[in-house]
């Protein structure tokens, strides 16, 4: 604890020093920002020519996006349909040992658009077993779907002409949602292919814009230099703040460890007395193991066939009395239940249907601890019910 306290004090000094350094950097950044703003205003005046090019790019890009947005509502609707699906709907599809042809077809389409090479029902079941199956579909990069994948999906749909929304609704809710999603993806890909020339034109305009921008960079060199200095200062400030935060986190962690150590020591001191009592009891019990084990083993070996009264007579009046007469160490009082079972196990037996009386507990001990198979005379079927319930997990 003293070592932790010393480390904590050193850490606090380091945090204070880093805080002072951060404040100084912040003042310098504010001064440089004023100078940079003045230079940036000058550069803005000279960038008017580039704005015209930028406007043209925006117009062309808007036309391409407008065409693309025509396919987005259907895609979003399909995604919402996926969001409405629940895990049990997907489990319903996986439960098919031999799925309907329409369900298998739409699952194969999903495999293709996800880029999975093994297009089979086994692969589809494995895909639907993923923890994030629906989430992965919702976040699928539809722009990355190739023309080959689209052709493959269309061929699958062509081979299954009865794989339609109306028919799928009667077969599987989840299958219908997946079919809507696949159909929407096909529509989106068709539109994306049509607007590809527009996108290429936009890319060319943007390239020309970059050429003009390099000319502007020559004019704004001084501003860029100031910006670089400001970025460097900002980077140093962020690093200093990160180091400061790390030091603060370490100091807080040390403080928590110190509190935990103090609480642990306080708690252990209160446990010392109880441990001493427990140890004394264990030592005393160890000395009595000889007689306890002799009586317990005799019980397991010989008394199973007798009535409760005769068992007690043998155990108490004969064996225990003889052992004590011979000064063999035994527990006082000697309890068979404490040696061969415990309260937790007896409670479990009771919950499984075994009556809680002493005779039934003895029979439970003989059944579970005996080295030979017990023969149960069970006119009331109490033992049968207990054993059946107890071995239910083993399919008895």
Short mmCIF file of C-alpha atoms in Angstrom, two decimals:
data_model
loop_
_atom_site.label_atom_id
_atom_site.label_comp_id
_atom_site.label_asym_id
_atom_site.label_seq_id
_atom_site.Cartn_x
_atom_site.Cartn_y
_atom_site.Cartn_z
CA UNK A 1 0.00 0.00 0.00
CA UNK A 2 2.83 2.42 0.81
CA UNK A 3 4.39 1.69 -2.58
CA UNK A 4 1.09 2.44 -4.31
CA UNK A 5 0.75 5.70 -2.40
CA UNK A 6 4.25 6.77 -3.45
CA UNK A 7 3.55 5.97 -7.11
CA UNK A 8 0.27 7.87 -6.93
CA UNK A 9 2.02 11.01 -5.67
CA UNK A 10 4.58 10.84 -8.49
CA UNK A 11 1.75 10.39 -10.99
CA UNK A 12 -0.07 13.47 -9.69
CA UNK A 13 3.07 15.59 -10.17
CA UNK A 14 3.38 14.33 -13.77
CA UNK A 15 -0.28 15.19 -14.46
CA UNK A 16 0.18 18.75 -13.19
CA UNK A 17 3.31 19.25 -15.31
CA UNK A 18 1.56 17.97 -18.43
CA UNK A 19 -1.43 20.26 -17.76
CA UNK A 20 0.87 23.30 -17.69
CA UNK A 21 2.48 22.22 -20.97
CA UNK A 22 -0.93 21.83 -22.64
CA UNK A 23 -1.99 25.32 -21.57
CA UNK A 24 1.16 26.87 -23.08
CA UNK A 25 0.61 25.03 -26.37
CA UNK A 26 -3.00 26.21 -26.45
CA UNK A 27 -1.94 29.88 -26.17
CA UNK A 28 0.54 29.46 -29.04
CA UNK A 29 -2.11 27.79 -31.20
CA UNK A 30 -4.51 30.70 -30.66
CA UNK A 31 -1.86 33.20 -31.82
CA UNK A 32 -1.03 31.21 -34.96
CA UNK A 33 -4.71 30.81 -35.78
CA UNK A 34 -5.16 34.59 -36.00
CA UNK A 35 -2.31 34.89 -38.52
CA UNK A 36 -3.57 31.92 -40.54
CA UNK A 37 -7.10 33.35 -40.81
CA UNK A 38 -5.76 36.54 -42.39
CA UNK A 39 -3.81 34.58 -45.04
CA UNK A 40 -6.76 32.32 -45.74
CA UNK A 41 -8.99 35.29 -46.57
CA UNK A 42 -6.48 36.33 -49.20
CA UNK A 43 -6.44 32.84 -50.70
CA UNK A 44 -10.26 32.68 -50.85
CA UNK A 45 -10.36 35.69 -53.17
CA UNK A 46 -8.11 33.92 -55.65
CA UNK A 47 -10.16 30.71 -55.70
CA UNK A 48 -13.15 32.19 -57.55
CA UNK A 49 -12.19 30.56 -60.84
CA UNK A 50 -12.23 27.13 -59.25
CA UNK A 51 -15.76 27.63 -57.98
CA UNK A 52 -17.14 27.58 -61.53
CA UNK A 53 -15.53 24.22 -62.17
CA UNK A 54 -16.83 22.98 -58.89
CA UNK A 55 -20.38 24.03 -59.79
CA UNK A 56 -20.22 22.00 -63.00
CA UNK A 57 -19.02 18.97 -61.08
CA UNK A 58 -21.88 19.36 -58.63
CA UNK A 59 -24.45 19.51 -61.46
CA UNK A 60 -23.12 16.42 -63.20
CA UNK A 61 -22.81 14.51 -59.94
CA UNK A 62 -26.36 15.50 -58.98
CA UNK A 63 -27.70 14.09 -62.24
CA UNK A 64 -25.91 10.80 -61.62
CA UNK A 65 -27.13 10.64 -58.04
CA UNK A 66 -30.69 11.50 -59.10
CA UNK A 67 -30.74 8.53 -61.43
CA UNK A 68 -29.27 6.34 -58.71
CA UNK A 69 -31.80 7.56 -56.15
CA UNK A 70 -34.60 6.13 -58.27
CA UNK A 71 -33.45 2.66 -57.29
CA UNK A 72 -32.76 3.49 -53.65
CA UNK A 73 -36.41 3.54 -52.38
CA UNK A 74 -36.92 -0.07 -53.42
CA UNK A 75 -33.59 -1.02 -51.84
CA UNK A 76 -34.49 0.78 -48.62
CA UNK A 77 -37.91 -0.86 -48.58
CA UNK A 78 -36.25 -4.26 -48.91
CA UNK A 79 -33.88 -3.40 -46.09
CA UNK A 80 -36.82 -2.39 -43.89
CA UNK A 81 -38.43 -5.72 -44.68
CA UNK A 82 -35.24 -7.39 -43.43
CA UNK A 83 -35.36 -5.26 -40.27
CA UNK A 84 -38.88 -6.56 -39.59
CA UNK A 85 -37.65 -10.14 -39.72
CA UNK A 86 -36.96 -11.79 -36.41
CA UNK A 87 -34.43 -14.47 -35.54
CA UNK A 88 -37.11 -17.12 -35.34
CA UNK A 89 -38.10 -16.36 -38.95
CA UNK A 90 -34.57 -17.19 -40.08
CA UNK A 91 -34.53 -20.26 -37.80
CA UNK A 92 -37.68 -21.38 -39.60
CA UNK A 93 -35.77 -21.49 -42.91
CA UNK A 94 -32.76 -23.25 -41.35
CA UNK A 95 -35.05 -25.93 -39.92
CA UNK A 96 -35.86 -27.20 -43.43
CA UNK A 97 -33.94 -30.45 -43.99
CA UNK A 98 -35.03 -30.29 -47.64
CA UNK A 99 -36.23 -26.74 -48.30
CA UNK A 100 -38.90 -25.78 -50.84
CA UNK A 101 -37.34 -25.06 -54.23
CA UNK A 102 -38.27 -21.38 -54.05
CA UNK A 103 -36.65 -20.96 -50.61
CA UNK A 104 -33.45 -22.66 -51.75
CA UNK A 105 -33.33 -20.50 -54.87
CA UNK A 106 -33.59 -17.21 -52.98
CA UNK A 107 -31.00 -18.39 -50.43
CA UNK A 108 -28.62 -19.24 -53.28
CA UNK A 109 -29.15 -15.72 -54.65
CA UNK A 110 -28.17 -14.28 -51.26
CA UNK A 111 -25.03 -16.45 -51.28
CA UNK A 112 -24.08 -15.09 -54.70
CA UNK A 113 -24.57 -11.37 -53.85
CA UNK A 114 -22.54 -11.87 -50.67
CA UNK A 115 -19.70 -13.32 -52.72
CA UNK A 116 -19.79 -16.81 -51.17
CA UNK A 117 -18.43 -19.31 -53.70
CA UNK A 118 -20.08 -22.46 -52.36
CA UNK A 119 -23.66 -22.04 -53.61
CA UNK A 120 -25.50 -24.85 -51.86
CA UNK A 121 -28.16 -25.40 -49.21
CA UNK A 122 -25.46 -26.47 -46.72
CA UNK A 123 -23.59 -23.22 -47.31
CA UNK A 124 -26.86 -21.26 -47.03
CA UNK A 125 -27.63 -22.81 -43.64
CA UNK A 126 -24.13 -21.97 -42.45
CA UNK A 127 -24.58 -18.38 -43.63
CA UNK A 128 -27.92 -18.02 -41.83
CA UNK A 129 -26.33 -19.42 -38.65
CA UNK A 130 -24.09 -16.36 -38.42
CA UNK A 131 -24.87 -14.23 -35.36
CA UNK A 132 -25.00 -11.07 -37.49
CA UNK A 133 -26.64 -12.56 -40.58
CA UNK A 134 -29.39 -9.93 -40.97
CA UNK A 135 -27.04 -7.13 -39.93
CA UNK A 136 -24.54 -8.17 -42.62
CA UNK A 137 -27.27 -8.11 -45.25
CA UNK A 138 -28.45 -4.66 -44.14
CA UNK A 139 -24.90 -3.33 -44.46
CA UNK A 140 -24.03 -5.14 -47.70
CA UNK A 141 -21.90 -3.05 -50.09
CA UNK A 142 -24.23 -3.20 -53.09
CA UNK A 143 -21.86 -1.03 -55.14
CA UNK A 144 -19.29 -3.82 -54.95
CA UNK A 145 -21.55 -6.39 -56.63
CA UNK A 146 -20.06 -7.38 -59.99
CA UNK A 147 -21.85 -7.94 -63.29
CA UNK A 148 -20.97 -11.65 -63.07
CA UNK A 149 -22.79 -11.90 -59.74
CA UNK A 150 -25.83 -10.13 -61.19
CA UNK A 151 -25.91 -12.53 -64.16
CA UNK A 152 -25.67 -15.53 -61.86
CA UNK A 153 -28.57 -14.28 -59.73
CA UNK A 154 -30.71 -13.62 -62.82
CA UNK A 155 -29.99 -17.14 -64.10
CA UNK A 156 -31.08 -18.64 -60.78
CA UNK A 157 -34.30 -16.60 -60.86
CA UNK A 158 -34.89 -17.59 -64.50
CA UNK A 159 -34.50 -21.27 -63.61
CA UNK A 160 -37.15 -20.82 -60.90
CA UNK A 161 -39.99 -18.84 -62.55
CA UNK A 162 -42.40 -19.59 -59.70
CA UNK A 163 -40.03 -17.89 -57.21
CA UNK A 164 -42.11 -14.74 -56.83
CA UNK A 165 -43.28 -12.57 -53.94
CA UNK A 166 -46.87 -13.87 -53.93
CA UNK A 167 -45.82 -17.51 -53.90
CA UNK A 168 -43.03 -16.92 -51.34
CA UNK A 169 -45.42 -15.23 -48.88
CA UNK A 170 -47.34 -18.53 -48.65
CA UNK A 171 -44.14 -20.51 -48.06
CA UNK A 172 -41.92 -18.45 -45.72
CA UNK A 173 -42.00 -14.95 -44.26
CA UNK A 174 -38.22 -14.79 -44.09
CA UNK A 175 -37.93 -16.14 -47.63
CA UNK A 176 -40.24 -13.39 -48.86
CA UNK A 177 -38.11 -10.73 -47.16
CA UNK A 178 -34.93 -12.15 -48.71
CA UNK A 179 -36.60 -12.29 -52.13
CA UNK A 180 -37.62 -8.62 -51.89
CA UNK A 181 -34.06 -7.75 -50.92
CA UNK A 182 -32.53 -9.67 -53.85
CA UNK A 183 -35.03 -8.13 -56.31
CA UNK A 184 -34.22 -4.63 -55.07
CA UNK A 185 -30.48 -5.29 -55.44
CA UNK A 186 -30.98 -6.37 -59.07
CA UNK A 187 -32.85 -3.14 -59.78
CA UNK A 188 -30.20 -1.05 -58.08
CA UNK A 189 -27.37 -2.73 -60.01
CA UNK A 190 -29.20 -2.16 -63.32
CA UNK A 191 -29.49 1.58 -62.62
CA UNK A 192 -25.89 1.78 -61.41
CA UNK A 193 -24.70 0.22 -64.71
CA UNK A 194 -26.67 2.81 -66.72
CA UNK A 195 -25.19 5.80 -64.89
CA UNK A 196 -21.63 4.53 -65.14
CA UNK A 197 -20.82 6.94 -68.07
CA UNK A 198 -22.02 9.88 -65.98
CA UNK A 199 -19.81 8.80 -63.12
CA UNK A 200 -16.84 8.56 -65.44
CA UNK A 201 -17.56 12.07 -66.70
CA UNK A 202 -17.69 13.35 -63.14
CA UNK A 203 -14.37 11.63 -62.42
CA UNK A 204 -12.81 13.37 -65.43
CA UNK A 205 -14.14 16.76 -64.34
CA UNK A 206 -12.80 16.16 -60.85
CA UNK A 207 -9.39 15.32 -62.33
CA UNK A 208 -9.39 18.65 -64.20
CA UNK A 209 -10.41 20.33 -60.99
CA UNK A 210 -7.36 18.87 -59.27
CA UNK A 211 -5.13 20.31 -61.99
CA UNK A 212 -6.60 23.75 -61.34
CA UNK A 213 -6.22 23.20 -57.65
CA UNK A 214 -2.48 22.64 -58.05
CA UNK A 215 -2.25 26.03 -59.72
CA UNK A 216 -4.07 27.53 -56.77
CA UNK A 217 -1.72 25.74 -54.39
CA UNK A 218 1.18 27.67 -55.93
CA UNK A 219 -0.59 30.93 -55.07
CA UNK A 220 -1.56 29.80 -51.57
CA UNK A 221 1.87 28.39 -50.66
CA UNK A 222 2.32 30.84 -47.85
CA UNK A 223 -1.10 30.00 -46.44
CA UNK A 224 -0.32 26.30 -46.68
CA UNK A 225 2.93 26.81 -44.81
CA UNK A 226 1.10 28.56 -42.00
CA UNK A 227 -1.55 25.84 -41.99
CA UNK A 228 1.15 23.19 -41.74
CA UNK A 229 2.65 24.95 -38.75
CA UNK A 230 -0.79 25.19 -37.19
CA UNK A 231 -1.44 21.51 -37.85
CA UNK A 232 1.88 20.62 -36.28
CA UNK A 233 0.98 22.65 -33.22
CA UNK A 234 -2.44 21.01 -33.12
CA UNK A 235 -0.87 17.58 -33.43
CA UNK A 236 1.51 18.31 -30.59
CA UNK A 237 -1.40 19.63 -28.55
CA UNK A 238 -3.45 16.48 -29.22
CA UNK A 239 -0.49 14.29 -28.28
CA UNK A 240 0.05 16.29 -25.10
CA UNK A 241 -3.66 16.03 -24.25
CA UNK A 242 -3.56 12.30 -24.95
CA UNK A 243 -0.54 11.86 -22.68
CA UNK A 244 -2.25 13.95 -20.03
CA UNK A 245 -5.39 11.84 -20.29
CA UNK A 246 -3.32 8.67 -20.09
CA UNK A 247 -1.57 9.95 -16.98
CA UNK A 248 -4.92 10.88 -15.44
CA UNK A 249 -6.34 7.46 -16.25
CA UNK A 250 -3.30 5.76 -14.71
CA UNK A 251 -3.61 7.96 -11.62
CA UNK A 252 -7.30 7.08 -11.29
CA UNK A 253 -6.48 3.40 -11.74
CA UNK A 254 -3.80 3.60 -9.04
CA UNK A 255 -6.25 5.34 -6.74
CA UNK A 256 -8.86 2.62 -7.33
CA UNK A 257 -6.27 -0.10 -6.74
CA UNK A 258 -5.19 1.61 -3.54
CA UNK A 259 -8.80 1.77 -2.31
CA UNK A 260 -9.34 -1.87 -3.29
CA UNK A 261 -6.16 -2.95 -1.51
CA UNK A 262 -7.18 -1.11 1.65
CA UNK A 263 -10.65 -2.64 1.57
CA UNK A 264 -9.19 -6.10 0.93
CA UNK A 265 -6.82 -5.83 3.87
CA UNK A 266 -9.65 -4.61 6.10
CA UNK A 267 -11.86 -7.47 4.94
CA UNK A 268 -9.17 -10.12 5.40
CA UNK A 269 -8.53 -8.97 8.95
CA UNK A 270 -12.16 -9.65 9.82
CA UNK A 271 -11.99 -13.06 8.14
CA UNK A 272 -8.96 -14.16 10.15
CA UNK A 273 -11.04 -15.11 13.20
CA UNK A 274 -13.53 -17.15 11.15
CA UNK A 275 -10.73 -18.97 9.34
CA UNK A 276 -9.17 -19.83 12.69
CA UNK A 277 -12.43 -21.34 13.92
CA UNK A 278 -12.87 -23.27 10.66
CA UNK A 279 -9.32 -24.60 10.85
CA UNK A 280 -9.83 -25.76 14.41
CA UNK A 281 -13.00 -27.56 13.38
CA UNK A 282 -11.27 -29.25 10.44
CA UNK A 283 -8.40 -30.42 12.62
CA UNK A 284 -10.84 -31.85 15.14
CA UNK A 285 -12.81 -33.56 12.42
CA UNK A 286 -9.64 -35.09 10.96
CA UNK A 287 -8.91 -36.86 14.24
CA UNK A 288 -12.39 -38.40 14.13
CA UNK A 289 -12.16 -39.70 10.56
CA UNK A 290 -11.04 -43.17 11.63
CA UNK A 291 -14.15 -44.02 13.62
CA UNK A 292 -16.49 -42.11 11.31
CA UNK A 293 -15.19 -43.96 8.24
CA UNK A 294 -15.42 -47.35 9.96
CA UNK A 295 -19.04 -46.76 10.94
CA UNK A 296 -19.87 -45.28 7.51
CA UNK A 297 -18.29 -48.15 5.57
CA UNK A 298 -20.07 -50.71 7.76
CA UNK A 299 -23.35 -48.93 7.03
CA UNK A 300 -22.74 -49.01 3.27
CA UNK A 301 -21.72 -52.67 3.27
CA UNK A 302 -24.20 -54.38 5.60
CA UNK A 303 -27.41 -52.56 6.52
CA UNK A 304 -29.04 -51.90 3.15
CA UNK A 305 -31.38 -54.90 3.38
CA UNK A 306 -32.74 -54.09 6.88
CA UNK A 307 -35.49 -51.89 8.26
CA UNK A 308 -34.83 -48.42 9.63
CA UNK A 309 -35.14 -49.61 13.25
CA UNK A 310 -32.67 -52.46 12.79
CA UNK A 311 -30.26 -50.17 10.93
CA UNK A 312 -30.30 -47.73 13.85
CA UNK A 313 -29.78 -50.55 16.34
CA UNK A 314 -26.76 -51.86 14.43
CA UNK A 315 -25.29 -48.42 13.79
CA UNK A 316 -25.89 -46.81 17.18
CA UNK A 317 -26.20 -49.59 19.74
CA UNK A 318 -23.69 -52.03 18.31
CA UNK A 319 -21.06 -50.46 16.05
CA UNK A 320 -20.87 -46.95 17.47
CA UNK A 321 -21.01 -48.23 21.03
CA UNK A 322 -18.24 -50.75 20.33
CA UNK A 323 -16.02 -48.13 18.67
CA UNK A 324 -16.44 -45.72 21.56
CA UNK A 325 -15.79 -48.54 24.04
CA UNK A 326 -12.50 -49.20 22.27
CA UNK A 327 -11.69 -45.45 22.37
CA UNK A 328 -11.66 -45.14 18.59
CA UNK A 329 -12.03 -41.39 17.81
CA UNK A 330 -15.47 -40.50 16.45
CA UNK A 331 -17.49 -37.36 15.90
CA UNK A 332 -19.80 -36.42 18.72
CA UNK A 333 -22.56 -36.80 17.77
CA UNK A 334 -21.84 -39.03 14.80
CA UNK A 335 -24.05 -38.09 11.85
CA UNK A 336 -24.10 -40.39 8.87
CA UNK A 337 -25.43 -37.60 6.62
CA UNK A 338 -22.46 -35.33 7.39
CA UNK A 339 -19.99 -38.04 6.37
CA UNK A 340 -21.56 -39.50 3.23
CA UNK A 341 -23.52 -36.54 1.83
CA UNK A 342 -24.31 -32.90 2.58
CA UNK A 343 -27.26 -30.54 2.90
CA UNK A 344 -26.99 -29.34 -0.68
CA UNK A 345 -27.18 -32.85 -2.09
CA UNK A 346 -30.08 -33.77 0.20
CA UNK A 347 -31.95 -30.66 -0.95
CA UNK A 348 -31.35 -31.70 -4.55
CA UNK A 349 -32.70 -35.19 -3.82
CA UNK A 350 -35.79 -33.64 -2.25
CA UNK A 351 -36.34 -31.44 -5.32
CA UNK A 352 -36.07 -34.59 -7.46
CA UNK A 353 -38.87 -36.29 -5.52
CA UNK A 354 -37.11 -38.16 -2.69
CA UNK A 355 -38.93 -37.76 0.66
CA UNK A 356 -36.88 -35.81 3.23
CA UNK A 357 -37.26 -38.27 6.12
CA UNK A 358 -34.17 -39.95 7.61
CA UNK A 359 -34.95 -43.40 6.17
CA UNK A 360 -35.28 -42.00 2.65
CA UNK A 361 -32.02 -40.06 3.03
CA UNK A 362 -30.28 -43.29 4.14
CA UNK A 363 -31.69 -45.06 1.09
CA UNK A 364 -30.45 -42.22 -1.10
CA UNK A 365 -26.96 -42.64 0.39
CA UNK A 366 -27.02 -46.39 -0.21
CA UNK A 367 -28.20 -45.82 -3.81
CA UNK A 368 -25.61 -43.20 -4.73
CA UNK A 369 -22.61 -44.22 -2.60
CA UNK A 370 -22.80 -48.01 -2.56
CA UNK A 371 -20.29 -50.00 -4.60
CA UNK A 372 -22.99 -52.49 -5.66
CA UNK A 373 -26.24 -52.02 -7.53
CA UNK A 374 -29.08 -51.49 -5.00
CA UNK A 375 -32.22 -53.63 -5.01
CA UNK A 376 -35.10 -51.26 -4.20
CA UNK A 377 -38.31 -52.72 -2.72
CA UNK A 378 -40.57 -49.84 -3.70
CA UNK A 379 -44.33 -50.48 -3.31
CA UNK A 380 -45.12 -46.73 -3.34
CA UNK A 381 -42.80 -46.09 -6.32
CA UNK A 382 -41.03 -43.27 -4.47
CA UNK A 383 -37.61 -44.60 -5.43
CA UNK A 384 -38.74 -45.13 -9.02
CA UNK A 385 -39.95 -41.52 -9.32
CA UNK A 386 -36.79 -40.17 -7.70
CA UNK A 387 -34.38 -42.20 -9.87
CA UNK A 388 -36.35 -41.37 -13.02
CA UNK A 389 -36.25 -37.65 -12.26
CA UNK A 390 -32.59 -37.80 -11.20
CA UNK A 391 -31.46 -39.62 -14.36
CA UNK A 392 -33.72 -37.65 -16.72
CA UNK A 393 -30.70 -35.83 -18.16
CA UNK A 394 -29.21 -39.21 -19.11
CA UNK A 395 -32.39 -40.16 -21.02
CA UNK A 396 -33.28 -42.92 -18.56
#
